Coordinates of C-alpha atoms in Angstrom, one line a residue:
Chain A
X16 CA 34.8 14.1 -11.3
X17 CA 34.5 15.8 -7.9
X18 CA 35.8 19.3 -7.3
X19 CA 37.3 18.8 -3.9
X20 CA 40.0 16.6 -2.6
X21 CA 39.3 15.4 0.9
X22 CA 42.0 14.6 3.5
X23 CA 42.6 10.9 3.9
X24 CA 43.2 11.3 7.5
X25 CA 41.1 13.5 9.7
X26 CA 40.0 13.5 13.3
X27 CA 36.3 13.9 13.7
X28 CA 36.9 14.8 17.4
X29 CA 39.4 17.6 16.5
X30 CA 37.0 18.9 13.8
X31 CA 34.1 18.9 16.3
X32 CA 36.2 20.7 18.8
X33 CA 37.3 23.3 16.3
X34 CA 33.7 23.9 15.2
X35 CA 32.7 24.3 18.8
X36 CA 35.4 26.8 19.3
X37 CA 34.3 28.7 16.2
X38 CA 30.9 29.2 17.8
X39 CA 32.2 30.7 21.1
X40 CA 33.0 34.2 22.1
X41 CA 31.7 37.2 20.3
X42 CA 30.5 36.4 16.8
X43 CA 31.0 33.2 14.9
X44 CA 34.1 32.3 13.1
X45 CA 32.6 31.5 9.7
X46 CA 35.9 31.1 8.0
X47 CA 36.7 28.1 10.2
X48 CA 33.3 26.5 9.5
X49 CA 34.0 26.8 5.8
X50 CA 37.5 25.5 6.1
X51 CA 36.5 22.5 8.0
X52 CA 33.1 21.5 6.6
X53 CA 34.0 22.5 3.0
X54 CA 36.8 20.0 3.0
X55 CA 35.2 16.9 4.4
X56 CA 33.3 14.3 2.4
X57 CA 29.9 12.8 3.2
X58 CA 31.3 10.1 5.5
X59 CA 33.6 12.5 7.3
X60 CA 30.8 15.0 7.9
X61 CA 28.6 12.3 9.4
X62 CA 31.5 11.4 11.7
X63 CA 31.9 15.0 12.8
X64 CA 28.2 15.2 13.6
X65 CA 28.5 12.1 15.7
X66 CA 31.6 13.3 17.5
X67 CA 30.0 16.7 18.1
X68 CA 26.9 15.2 19.6
X69 CA 28.9 13.0 21.9
X70 CA 31.3 15.8 23.0
X71 CA 28.8 18.6 23.5
X72 CA 25.4 16.8 23.9
X73 CA 24.1 19.1 21.1
X74 CA 23.1 18.5 17.5
X75 CA 25.6 20.2 15.3
X76 CA 23.0 21.1 12.7
X77 CA 20.8 22.8 15.3
X78 CA 23.7 24.7 16.6
X79 CA 24.7 25.8 13.1
X80 CA 21.2 27.1 12.6
X81 CA 21.7 29.5 15.5
X82 CA 25.1 30.6 14.5
X83 CA 24.9 31.3 10.8
X84 CA 22.1 32.7 8.6
X85 CA 20.6 33.3 5.3
X86 CA 21.8 31.6 2.1
X87 CA 25.1 30.6 3.9
X88 CA 23.2 28.7 6.5
X89 CA 21.0 27.0 3.9
X90 CA 24.0 25.9 1.9
X91 CA 25.8 24.6 4.9
X92 CA 22.7 22.8 6.1
X93 CA 22.2 21.1 2.8
X94 CA 25.9 20.2 2.6
X95 CA 26.1 18.6 6.0
X96 CA 23.2 16.1 5.3
X97 CA 23.8 12.7 3.7
X98 CA 22.9 12.9 0.0
X99 CA 19.7 10.8 0.2
X100 CA 18.5 12.8 3.2
X101 CA 19.4 16.1 1.4
X102 CA 17.3 15.1 -1.6
X103 CA 14.4 14.2 0.7
X104 CA 14.6 17.7 2.2
X105 CA 14.8 19.3 -1.3
X106 CA 11.8 17.3 -2.4
X107 CA 9.9 18.2 0.8
X108 CA 10.6 22.0 0.2
X109 CA 9.0 21.7 -3.2
X110 CA 6.0 19.9 -1.8
X111 CA 5.5 22.3 1.0
X112 CA 5.8 25.3 -1.3
X113 CA 3.7 23.8 -4.0
X114 CA 6.1 25.0 -6.8
X115 CA 9.3 24.0 -8.6
X116 CA 8.1 20.5 -9.1
X117 CA 10.8 20.1 -11.8
X118 CA 13.3 19.7 -8.9
X119 CA 11.6 16.4 -8.1
X120 CA 11.8 15.3 -11.7
X121 CA 15.5 16.2 -11.6
X122 CA 16.2 14.1 -8.5
X123 CA 14.2 11.2 -9.7
X124 CA 15.9 11.0 -13.1
X125 CA 19.5 11.8 -12.2
X126 CA 19.8 9.2 -9.4
X127 CA 20.3 5.5 -9.9
X128 CA 17.4 3.3 -8.9
X129 CA 19.1 2.4 -5.6
X130 CA 19.9 6.0 -4.8
X131 CA 16.3 7.0 -5.5
X132 CA 15.2 4.2 -3.2
X133 CA 17.5 5.6 -0.5
X134 CA 15.8 9.0 -0.9
X135 CA 12.4 7.4 -0.5
X136 CA 13.6 5.7 2.7
X137 CA 15.0 9.0 4.0
X138 CA 11.8 10.8 3.2
X139 CA 9.7 8.2 5.0
X140 CA 11.9 8.4 8.1
X141 CA 11.8 12.2 8.2
X142 CA 8.2 12.9 7.4
X143 CA 6.3 9.7 8.2
X144 CA 4.7 9.8 4.8
X145 CA 5.9 8.3 1.6
X146 CA 7.4 10.7 -1.0
X147 CA 4.9 9.6 -3.6
X148 CA 2.1 10.1 -1.1
X149 CA 2.9 13.8 -0.6
X150 CA 3.6 14.4 -4.3
X151 CA 0.3 12.8 -5.2
X152 CA -1.6 14.7 -2.6
X153 CA -0.3 18.1 -3.8
X154 CA -0.5 17.7 -7.5
X155 CA -3.1 16.5 -10.0
X156 CA -3.6 15.3 -13.6
X157 CA -0.6 14.7 -15.8
X158 CA 1.9 16.4 -13.5
X159 CA 0.9 14.0 -10.8
X160 CA 1.1 10.9 -13.0
X161 CA 4.5 11.9 -14.3
X162 CA 6.1 12.8 -10.9
X163 CA 4.6 9.8 -9.0
X164 CA 5.8 7.6 -11.9
X165 CA 9.3 9.0 -11.8
X166 CA 9.8 8.9 -8.0
X167 CA 8.4 5.4 -7.7
X168 CA 10.4 3.9 -10.6
X169 CA 12.8 1.1 -10.0
X170 CA 14.2 0.7 -13.5
X171 CA 16.2 -2.1 -15.1
X172 CA 19.9 -1.2 -15.1
X173 CA 21.8 -2.8 -17.9
X174 CA 22.9 -2.7 -21.4
X175 CA 20.1 -4.6 -23.0
X176 CA 18.3 -2.5 -25.6
X177 CA 15.2 -3.5 -27.6
X178 CA 15.8 -1.7 -30.9
X179 CA 12.4 -2.3 -32.3
X180 CA 10.8 -0.8 -29.2
X181 CA 13.1 2.2 -29.4
X182 CA 11.9 2.8 -32.9
X183 CA 8.2 2.4 -32.1
X184 CA 8.3 4.5 -28.9
X185 CA 10.3 7.2 -30.6
X186 CA 7.3 7.5 -33.0
X187 CA 4.8 7.5 -30.1
X188 CA 6.8 10.4 -28.6
X189 CA 6.9 12.2 -31.9
X190 CA 3.2 12.0 -32.4
X191 CA 2.6 13.1 -28.8
X192 CA 4.8 16.1 -29.1
X193 CA 3.5 17.0 -32.6
X194 CA -0.2 16.6 -31.7
X195 CA 0.4 18.4 -28.4
X196 CA -2.2 16.5 -26.5
X197 CA -4.1 13.3 -26.1
X198 CA -1.0 11.1 -25.9
X199 CA 0.3 12.3 -22.6
X200 CA -0.3 9.0 -20.9
X201 CA 1.8 7.1 -23.3
X202 CA 4.6 9.6 -22.9
X203 CA 4.4 9.3 -19.2
X204 CA 4.4 5.5 -19.4
X205 CA 7.5 5.5 -21.5
X206 CA 9.5 8.0 -19.4
X207 CA 8.5 6.5 -16.1
X208 CA 9.1 2.8 -16.8
X209 CA 11.8 2.2 -19.5
X210 CA 15.4 1.8 -18.5
X211 CA 17.7 4.7 -19.0
X212 CA 19.7 2.8 -21.7
X213 CA 16.4 2.1 -23.5
X214 CA 15.3 5.7 -23.3
X215 CA 18.5 6.9 -24.7
X216 CA 18.1 4.6 -27.6
X217 CA 14.6 5.9 -28.1
X218 CA 15.7 9.5 -28.0
X219 CA 18.5 8.7 -30.5
X220 CA 16.0 7.1 -32.9
X221 CA 13.9 10.3 -32.5
X222 CA 16.8 12.6 -33.3
X223 CA 17.8 10.5 -36.3
X224 CA 14.3 10.4 -37.8
X225 CA 13.4 14.1 -37.1
X226 CA 16.8 15.7 -37.2
X227 CA 16.3 17.5 -33.9
X228 CA 16.7 16.5 -30.3
X229 CA 13.5 15.4 -28.7
X230 CA 13.6 18.2 -26.0
X231 CA 13.8 21.0 -28.6
X232 CA 10.1 21.2 -29.3
X233 CA 9.4 21.0 -25.6
X234 CA 11.7 23.9 -24.8
X235 CA 9.2 26.6 -25.6
X236 CA 6.3 24.9 -23.7
X237 CA 7.7 24.9 -20.2
X238 CA 5.2 27.4 -19.0
X239 CA 3.2 24.9 -17.0
X240 CA 4.7 22.5 -14.3
X241 CA 3.9 19.4 -16.3
X242 CA 5.7 20.4 -19.4
X243 CA 8.6 21.8 -17.4
X244 CA 9.0 18.5 -15.5
X245 CA 8.7 16.6 -18.7
X246 CA 11.4 18.7 -20.4
X247 CA 13.7 18.4 -17.4
X248 CA 13.3 14.7 -17.1
X249 CA 14.2 14.2 -20.7
X250 CA 17.2 16.5 -20.5
X251 CA 18.5 14.7 -17.4
X252 CA 18.1 11.3 -19.0
X253 CA 20.1 12.5 -22.0
X254 CA 22.9 14.2 -20.2
X255 CA 22.7 15.4 -16.7
X256 CA 26.0 17.3 -16.8
X257 CA 24.7 19.4 -19.7
X258 CA 21.5 19.9 -17.7
X259 CA 23.3 21.1 -14.6
X260 CA 25.4 23.4 -16.6
X261 CA 22.2 24.9 -18.0
X262 CA 20.7 25.3 -14.5
X263 CA 23.8 27.0 -13.2
X264 CA 24.0 29.3 -16.2
X265 CA 20.4 30.4 -15.9
X266 CA 20.7 30.8 -12.1
X267 CA 23.6 33.2 -12.7
X268 CA 22.1 35.0 -15.7
X269 CA 18.8 35.7 -14.0
X270 CA 18.3 39.2 -12.5
X271 CA 18.8 38.7 -8.8
X272 CA 20.5 35.3 -8.9
X273 CA 18.6 32.1 -8.3
X274 CA 20.5 31.1 -5.1
X275 CA 18.3 28.0 -4.5
X276 CA 19.3 26.5 -7.9
X277 CA 22.9 27.5 -7.5
X278 CA 23.2 26.0 -4.1
X279 CA 21.4 22.9 -5.1
X280 CA 23.7 22.1 -8.0
X281 CA 26.9 22.9 -6.3
X282 CA 26.1 21.2 -3.0
X283 CA 24.6 18.1 -4.7
X284 CA 27.3 17.6 -7.3
X285 CA 30.5 18.7 -5.4
X286 CA 31.4 15.1 -4.5
X287 CA 30.2 13.7 -7.9
X288 CA 30.7 15.5 -11.2
X289 CA 31.0 19.2 -10.4
X290 CA 34.4 19.3 -12.1
X291 CA 32.8 18.2 -15.4
X292 CA 30.0 20.8 -14.9
X293 CA 32.7 23.5 -14.4
X294 CA 34.6 22.4 -17.5
X295 CA 31.4 22.4 -19.6
X296 CA 30.5 25.8 -18.2
X297 CA 33.8 27.2 -19.2
X298 CA 33.5 25.7 -22.6
X299 CA 30.0 27.2 -23.1
X300 CA 30.6 30.6 -21.6
X301 CA 34.3 31.3 -21.8
X302 CA 34.2 32.4 -18.2
X303 CA 35.2 30.2 -15.3
X304 CA 32.3 29.2 -13.1
X305 CA 34.2 30.3 -10.0
X306 CA 34.5 33.8 -11.5
X307 CA 30.9 34.0 -12.5
X308 CA 29.8 32.8 -9.0
X309 CA 32.1 35.3 -7.3
X310 CA 30.6 38.2 -9.2
X311 CA 27.1 37.1 -8.4
X312 CA 27.1 36.5 -4.7
X313 CA 29.0 37.7 -1.7
X314 CA 30.2 37.1 1.9
X315 CA 30.4 33.7 3.6
X316 CA 27.9 32.2 1.2
X317 CA 30.2 33.1 -1.6
X318 CA 33.3 31.8 0.2
X319 CA 31.5 28.5 1.0
X320 CA 30.4 27.9 -2.6
X321 CA 33.8 28.7 -3.9
X322 CA 35.3 26.2 -1.5
X323 CA 33.0 23.6 -2.8
X324 CA 33.9 24.6 -6.3
X325 CA 37.5 23.7 -5.5
X326 CA 39.0 27.1 -5.1
X327 CA 42.1 26.8 -3.0
X328 CA 42.5 29.5 -0.3
Chain B
X18 CA 0.2 -19.3 11.5
X19 CA 1.8 -21.7 9.1
X20 CA 0.4 -25.1 8.5
X21 CA 3.5 -27.1 8.4
X22 CA 6.2 -27.9 10.9
X23 CA 9.6 -28.1 9.5
X24 CA 12.4 -30.3 10.8
X25 CA 15.0 -28.3 12.7
X26 CA 17.8 -30.5 11.5
X27 CA 17.9 -31.6 8.0
X28 CA 20.7 -32.6 5.6
X29 CA 20.4 -30.8 2.2
X30 CA 22.8 -33.4 0.8
X31 CA 20.8 -36.3 1.9
X32 CA 17.6 -34.6 0.6
X33 CA 19.3 -34.0 -2.7
X34 CA 20.4 -37.6 -2.9
X35 CA 17.0 -38.9 -2.1
X36 CA 15.4 -36.7 -4.7
X37 CA 17.9 -37.9 -7.3
X38 CA 17.1 -41.5 -6.4
X39 CA 13.4 -40.8 -6.8
X40 CA 14.1 -39.7 -10.4
X41 CA 15.9 -42.9 -11.3
X42 CA 14.7 -46.2 -12.6
X43 CA 11.4 -46.7 -14.3
X44 CA 9.0 -43.9 -13.4
X45 CA 9.4 -41.2 -10.8
X46 CA 8.8 -41.7 -7.1
X47 CA 6.4 -38.8 -6.6
X48 CA 5.7 -39.8 -3.1
X49 CA 9.2 -39.1 -2.0
X50 CA 9.3 -35.8 -3.8
X51 CA 6.2 -34.8 -1.8
X52 CA 7.6 -36.1 1.4
X53 CA 10.8 -34.3 1.1
X54 CA 9.9 -30.9 -0.5
X55 CA 6.5 -30.7 1.2
X56 CA 8.3 -30.7 4.6
X57 CA 11.1 -28.2 4.0
X58 CA 10.9 -24.4 4.5
X59 CA 12.0 -21.7 2.1
X60 CA 15.6 -21.7 3.4
X61 CA 15.9 -25.5 3.4
X62 CA 14.5 -25.8 -0.1
X63 CA 17.2 -23.3 -1.4
X64 CA 19.8 -25.4 0.4
X65 CA 18.5 -28.5 -1.3
X66 CA 18.7 -26.8 -4.7
X67 CA 22.3 -25.8 -4.0
X68 CA 23.3 -29.2 -2.8
X69 CA 21.6 -30.9 -5.8
X70 CA 23.4 -28.6 -8.2
X71 CA 26.8 -29.3 -6.6
X72 CA 26.2 -33.1 -6.4
X73 CA 24.7 -33.7 -9.8
X74 CA 25.7 -30.7 -11.9
X75 CA 22.1 -30.2 -12.8
X76 CA 19.4 -27.7 -11.9
X77 CA 16.8 -29.4 -9.6
X78 CA 14.0 -27.3 -11.0
X79 CA 14.8 -28.2 -14.6
X80 CA 15.0 -31.9 -13.6
X81 CA 11.7 -31.7 -11.9
X82 CA 10.1 -30.2 -15.0
X83 CA 11.1 -33.4 -16.8
X84 CA 10.0 -35.8 -14.1
X85 CA 6.6 -34.5 -13.1
X86 CA 3.8 -32.9 -15.0
X87 CA 0.6 -30.9 -15.0
X88 CA -0.8 -29.2 -12.0
X89 CA 1.5 -31.2 -9.7
X90 CA 4.6 -29.9 -11.5
X91 CA 3.3 -26.3 -11.5
X92 CA 2.6 -26.5 -7.7
X93 CA 6.0 -28.0 -6.9
X94 CA 7.7 -25.4 -9.2
X95 CA 6.0 -22.5 -7.4
X96 CA 6.7 -24.1 -4.0
X97 CA 10.4 -24.5 -4.6
X98 CA 11.1 -20.9 -5.5
X99 CA 11.9 -18.2 -2.9
X100 CA 8.7 -16.2 -2.1
X101 CA 9.8 -13.0 -3.9
X102 CA 10.9 -15.0 -6.9
X103 CA 7.6 -16.9 -6.9
X104 CA 5.6 -13.7 -6.8
X105 CA 7.7 -12.3 -9.7
X106 CA 6.8 -15.5 -11.7
X107 CA 3.1 -15.2 -10.8
X108 CA 3.0 -11.6 -11.9
X109 CA 4.8 -12.5 -15.1
X110 CA 2.3 -15.1 -16.0
X111 CA -0.5 -12.5 -15.6
X112 CA 1.4 -10.1 -17.9
X113 CA 2.2 -12.7 -20.5
X114 CA -1.4 -14.0 -20.6
X115 CA -2.9 -10.5 -20.4
X116 CA -5.6 -11.5 -17.9
X117 CA -6.2 -12.0 -14.2
X118 CA -4.5 -8.7 -13.3
X119 CA -6.2 -8.8 -9.9
X120 CA -3.4 -11.3 -8.9
X121 CA -1.0 -8.4 -9.2
X122 CA -3.2 -6.2 -7.1
X123 CA -3.3 -9.1 -4.5
X124 CA 0.5 -9.4 -4.4
X125 CA 1.1 -5.7 -4.2
X126 CA -1.3 -5.1 -1.4
X127 CA -0.7 -8.2 0.8
X128 CA 3.1 -7.8 1.0
X129 CA 4.9 -5.4 3.2
X130 CA 6.8 -2.6 1.4
X131 CA 10.1 -4.4 1.8
X132 CA 8.6 -7.7 0.5
X133 CA 7.1 -5.9 -2.5
X134 CA 10.5 -4.4 -3.2
X135 CA 12.1 -7.8 -3.1
X136 CA 9.5 -9.0 -5.7
X137 CA 10.5 -6.0 -7.9
X138 CA 14.2 -6.9 -7.6
X139 CA 13.5 -10.6 -8.4
X140 CA 11.4 -9.6 -11.4
X141 CA 14.2 -7.3 -12.7
X142 CA 16.7 -10.1 -12.3
X143 CA 14.6 -12.7 -14.1
X144 CA 13.1 -10.7 -17.0
X145 CA 15.5 -7.7 -17.4
X146 CA 12.5 -5.4 -17.3
X147 CA 11.0 -3.7 -14.3
X148 CA 7.7 -5.1 -13.1
X149 CA 6.0 -1.7 -13.5
X150 CA 7.4 -1.5 -17.1
X151 CA 5.7 -4.7 -18.1
X152 CA 2.5 -3.9 -16.3
X153 CA 2.3 -0.5 -17.9
X154 CA 3.1 -1.8 -21.4
X155 CA 0.3 -4.3 -21.3
X156 CA -2.5 -2.3 -19.7
X157 CA -4.0 1.1 -20.1
X158 CA -6.3 3.7 -18.5
X159 CA -7.3 3.4 -14.9
X160 CA -6.3 -0.3 -14.7
X161 CA -2.7 0.8 -15.6
X162 CA -2.7 3.7 -13.2
X163 CA -4.0 1.5 -10.3
X164 CA -1.7 -1.4 -10.9
X165 CA 1.5 0.6 -11.6
X166 CA 0.7 2.7 -8.5
X167 CA 0.2 -0.4 -6.4
X168 CA 3.4 -2.3 -7.5
X169 CA 5.6 0.8 -7.2
X170 CA 4.4 1.9 -3.8
X171 CA 6.7 2.1 -0.9
X172 CA 4.3 3.0 1.9
X173 CA 4.9 4.4 5.3
X174 CA 4.7 1.7 7.9
X175 CA 3.7 2.8 11.3
X176 CA 0.9 3.6 13.7
X177 CA 0.5 7.2 12.9
X178 CA -3.0 8.1 11.7
X179 CA -4.4 11.4 10.4
X180 CA -8.0 11.2 11.6
X181 CA -9.1 14.3 9.7
X182 CA -7.7 12.9 6.5
X183 CA -9.4 9.5 7.1
X184 CA -12.7 11.4 7.3
X185 CA -12.2 13.5 4.2
X186 CA -10.8 10.6 2.1
X187 CA -13.6 8.3 3.2
X188 CA -16.0 10.9 1.7
X189 CA -13.9 11.1 -1.5
X190 CA -14.2 7.3 -1.8
X191 CA -17.9 7.4 -1.1
X192 CA -18.6 10.1 -3.8
X193 CA -16.5 8.1 -6.3
X194 CA -18.3 4.9 -5.6
X195 CA -21.7 6.5 -5.7
X196 CA -21.1 8.6 -8.7
X197 CA -19.5 5.7 -10.4
X198 CA -17.1 7.7 -12.5
X199 CA -15.0 10.8 -12.9
X200 CA -13.3 10.4 -9.5
X201 CA -11.2 7.3 -10.3
X202 CA -7.9 9.2 -10.2
X203 CA -8.6 10.3 -6.6
X204 CA -9.5 6.7 -5.6
X205 CA -6.3 5.5 -7.2
X206 CA -4.2 8.2 -5.5
X207 CA -5.6 7.2 -2.1
X208 CA -5.2 3.5 -2.5
X209 CA -1.7 3.6 -4.0
X210 CA -0.1 6.1 -1.6
X211 CA -1.6 6.0 1.9
X212 CA -0.2 3.7 4.6
X213 CA -2.1 0.6 5.3
X214 CA -3.0 1.9 8.8
X215 CA -4.3 5.1 7.3
X216 CA -6.3 3.2 4.7
X217 CA -7.9 1.1 7.4
X218 CA -8.9 4.2 9.3
X219 CA -10.4 5.6 6.1
X220 CA -12.3 2.4 5.4
X221 CA -13.6 2.4 9.0
X222 CA -14.8 5.9 8.8
X223 CA -16.6 4.9 5.6
X224 CA -18.3 2.0 7.2
X225 CA -19.4 4.1 10.2
X226 CA -20.8 6.8 8.0
X227 CA -22.5 4.6 5.4
X228 CA -23.3 1.5 7.5
X229 CA -21.8 -0.8 4.9
X230 CA -18.2 -1.9 4.2
X231 CA -16.6 0.0 1.4
X232 CA -16.1 -3.1 -0.8
X233 CA -19.8 -4.0 -0.8
X234 CA -20.9 -1.6 -3.5
X235 CA -17.9 -2.7 -5.6
X236 CA -18.7 -6.3 -5.4
X237 CA -21.2 -6.3 -8.2
X238 CA -19.0 -4.3 -10.5
X239 CA -16.1 -6.6 -10.9
X240 CA -16.9 -7.3 -14.5
X241 CA -13.9 -5.3 -15.8
X242 CA -10.3 -5.8 -14.8
X243 CA -10.0 -2.3 -13.2
X244 CA -13.0 -2.7 -10.9
X245 CA -11.9 -6.2 -10.0
X246 CA -8.4 -5.1 -9.1
X247 CA -9.9 -2.2 -7.1
X248 CA -12.2 -4.5 -5.2
X249 CA -9.4 -7.0 -4.5
X250 CA -6.9 -4.3 -3.3
X251 CA -9.5 -3.0 -0.8
X252 CA -10.4 -6.5 0.4
X253 CA -6.7 -7.3 0.9
X254 CA -6.0 -4.1 2.7
X255 CA -8.9 -4.8 5.1
X256 CA -8.2 -8.4 5.9
X257 CA -6.1 -10.7 3.7
X258 CA -7.0 -13.8 5.6
X259 CA -10.7 -13.2 4.8
X260 CA -9.7 -12.5 1.2
X261 CA -7.8 -15.7 0.8
X262 CA -10.5 -17.7 2.3
X263 CA -12.9 -16.3 -0.3
X264 CA -10.4 -17.1 -3.1
X265 CA -10.1 -20.7 -2.0
X266 CA -13.8 -21.0 -1.5
X267 CA -14.6 -19.7 -5.0
X268 CA -11.8 -21.8 -6.6
X269 CA -13.4 -25.0 -5.1
X270 CA -17.0 -23.9 -5.7
X271 CA -16.4 -23.3 -9.4
X272 CA -17.4 -25.9 -12.0
X273 CA -14.0 -27.5 -12.8
X274 CA -11.9 -26.1 -10.0
X275 CA -9.7 -23.1 -10.4
X276 CA -6.4 -24.9 -9.8
X277 CA -4.4 -21.8 -10.4
X278 CA -6.0 -19.9 -7.6
X279 CA -6.0 -22.9 -5.3
X280 CA -2.3 -23.6 -5.8
X281 CA -1.4 -19.9 -5.5
X282 CA -3.0 -19.5 -2.1
X283 CA -1.8 -22.7 -0.6
X284 CA 1.7 -22.4 -1.9
X285 CA 2.1 -18.7 -1.0
X286 CA 0.5 -18.9 2.4
X287 CA 1.7 -22.4 3.7
X288 CA 4.6 -20.8 5.5
X289 CA 2.7 -17.8 6.7
X290 CA -1.0 -17.9 7.7
X291 CA -2.5 -20.9 6.0
X292 CA -3.6 -22.2 9.4
X293 CA -5.7 -19.1 9.9
X294 CA -7.2 -19.4 6.4
X295 CA -8.1 -23.0 7.2
X296 CA -9.8 -22.1 10.4
X297 CA -11.7 -19.3 8.8
X298 CA -12.7 -21.7 5.9
X299 CA -14.1 -24.2 8.4
X300 CA -15.9 -21.4 10.3
X301 CA -17.6 -20.2 7.1
X302 CA -18.2 -23.5 5.4
X303 CA -18.5 -26.1 8.2
X304 CA -16.2 -28.3 6.1
X305 CA -12.5 -28.7 6.6
X306 CA -10.5 -27.2 3.8
X307 CA -8.5 -30.5 3.5
X308 CA -11.7 -32.4 2.9
X309 CA -13.0 -29.9 0.3
X310 CA -9.6 -30.0 -1.5
X311 CA -9.5 -33.8 -1.4
X312 CA -12.9 -34.0 -3.1
X313 CA -12.0 -31.5 -5.8
X314 CA -8.6 -32.7 -7.1
X315 CA -6.7 -35.9 -7.3
X316 CA -3.4 -37.8 -7.7
X317 CA 0.0 -36.4 -6.8
X318 CA -1.3 -32.8 -7.0
X319 CA -3.9 -33.6 -4.3
X320 CA -1.3 -35.3 -2.1
X321 CA 1.1 -32.4 -2.5
X322 CA -1.5 -29.7 -1.6
X323 CA -2.8 -31.8 1.3
X324 CA 0.8 -32.0 2.6
X325 CA 1.2 -28.2 2.4
X326 CA -2.2 -28.0 4.2
X327 CA -0.6 -29.8 7.1
X328 CA -2.2 -33.2 6.7
X329 CA 0.0 -35.8 8.4
X330 CA 0.7 -39.0 6.5

C-alpha cells in the first residue's frame, strides 16, 4: 500500500500558481513546494507541470532546478517525473557513472513486463539510444549478459508452472553456486527468461532441497558488480518489499547515509508499497522508519521525504 | 510494394458462406478457397474468420486443416494468420525442430521494433512462454547470445548517426571477422543493440575501408547455425529485399525445392514488398518469378502461391 493519500479534487492551475508564488520574492518557499508536490499523485503532478507551462511559458522542472538545491532538489526532481521516465533517468545515471549497476537489476526485476517496456520507451525518447544499447556498451562479460538479458526481458505473466523444470533448474542453480564458476551462462539464461512465477517455484525447490534460501550463498560474494546484480535480482524476484527494507536499512546504517538509495526507494515506492516497507522496517528494527530517517537527514530534504513517508504536518 | 490488390468492399459474411459451401459435398472446392482468401488482406481475413465462427460455430482454421492438405494447407494456414501471429508460429516451428535458427534472425532483423514486440506478445499468448525463453532454452553459446539479443531488442528508430562510433565499430567488426574468433561478444553486442541506421553507417564504413561488403567474408562460413544467423542478420539489415530475393532463388534452385522457404517469403511479403522482390528476381535471373515458381511446384499449392504473387486468373 501507498503511504500518501492524495486529494480527489485538486486544481492544477491553482497548484501551478501557488508554486509560482513560492518561487517569487526573496528566497524560495520550500514548505509550500513540499506541501503541494508531496501530496499529489503521478497524474496530478503531470497536470501541474502542464498547467505551469501554459501559465508561465516555463518548464516547472527547469525552474525548480534553479530554486532548490542538493539532495532536496534531486528528490523533488525524481518525484515529479512519471515513474517510467524516472526509472529511465535512474538507469542513465548508473550508465553515465559506470557504477551501481545493481540499480538496473532492481528496476528490471521489480517492474512488470509492461512497466519495464515503458521504461525502455522513455529511455529511447530521452536519450535516442536504447537502454540495452547503453548498458551493453558500458559493461562486459557476465555482467553485460545478465543486465542486457534482464532489461530486454518480456516475461510470461501467469500462474502456469512447470514443476519438473523448477526441479531441474534449481539443481542447475545449485551446481553453479557451489562450483562458483563455469555455469554462469545457464544461471543468466534462467534468471533472464523464466516467468517470475516459475522462478519462484525454482527458488522454492532450491530452498527445500538445500535448506537455505538461494541468495544466502551469494550474499558474501557481492564484491563484484556481476555477483551483486545477480544477488539483487534474486532478492527482488523473491520479495521486493523485503529487498527494499534492506536497502533502506543499509542506507541509514551506513556512516554518512546513502541518500541516493534512500531517495530512490522512498520516491519510487511512495505511490506503491511504501506502507508495507515501513511496516516491515518497524518489524525488523523496532524503530519507525520516519524516526530513523528524521535522525539521519535534515532540512527541506528531510521534510520532503517525511511527507512522502506519510507523516502528517 | 505489395503484389495483390484487395477489394475495397467485401462482405465477410458472404466470404464465410462461400468458403463453407466450398467445403460441402464430395471433395473440396480448392479453387474457391484460393479465389477468396488469396484476394483478401490481413484485416479482411480476420473479419472472415470472425464471421465464419459466428455463422457456423466452427473455427475456420480448424476446418481448413480437415479440408486441405500438404504444402497447400501449410501455405493457407500461414496466410490466414495475422502477421505477428504468423511470425510467432514460424519461430515456434524452428524452436520445436531445433534447426533453421536463421529464420528467427530474419524475423527479428527485418521487422520494426514495434512489429517485433507484437510477435513477442503473440508468442506469449500462444505458447505461455516468452520467445526469448524458448530460444534460450534450446540453443547455447554464441548462437544463443545472438538470437536472444536479436529477438529482445527494442532499437532506437531515427536518423541520428554517430559517425565516430560507426568508424570504430566497423574496425571491431573487421578485426572479429579477420581473426575469426575471440571477438564474437563484441560483434553480438553491436548487432543486437545499435539502431538500424547506425548499423548501416557502420557497414558502409567497413565497405569503404576494406573494399568489400561486410557479409562477403561471412558467406563461406555459414556451416554452423551461429555464423549462418550472423550472416543473415547482416544481410537483412543491409537490404532485406535483396535478402529475400536470394532466399527465393536458392529455394527454387535447390534439388527438390525448399517449399518452406518459398512459402515463408511469399506469404510474409505479399502484402508488403513482394512486388519489389519479384522485380529484383527478374533483374537477377532474367526469368519472371511466377514462371520459375510455376515450373517448380504444382497443384493447388502452385495456384495459391501464384495468386499471392499477383497472377490474375
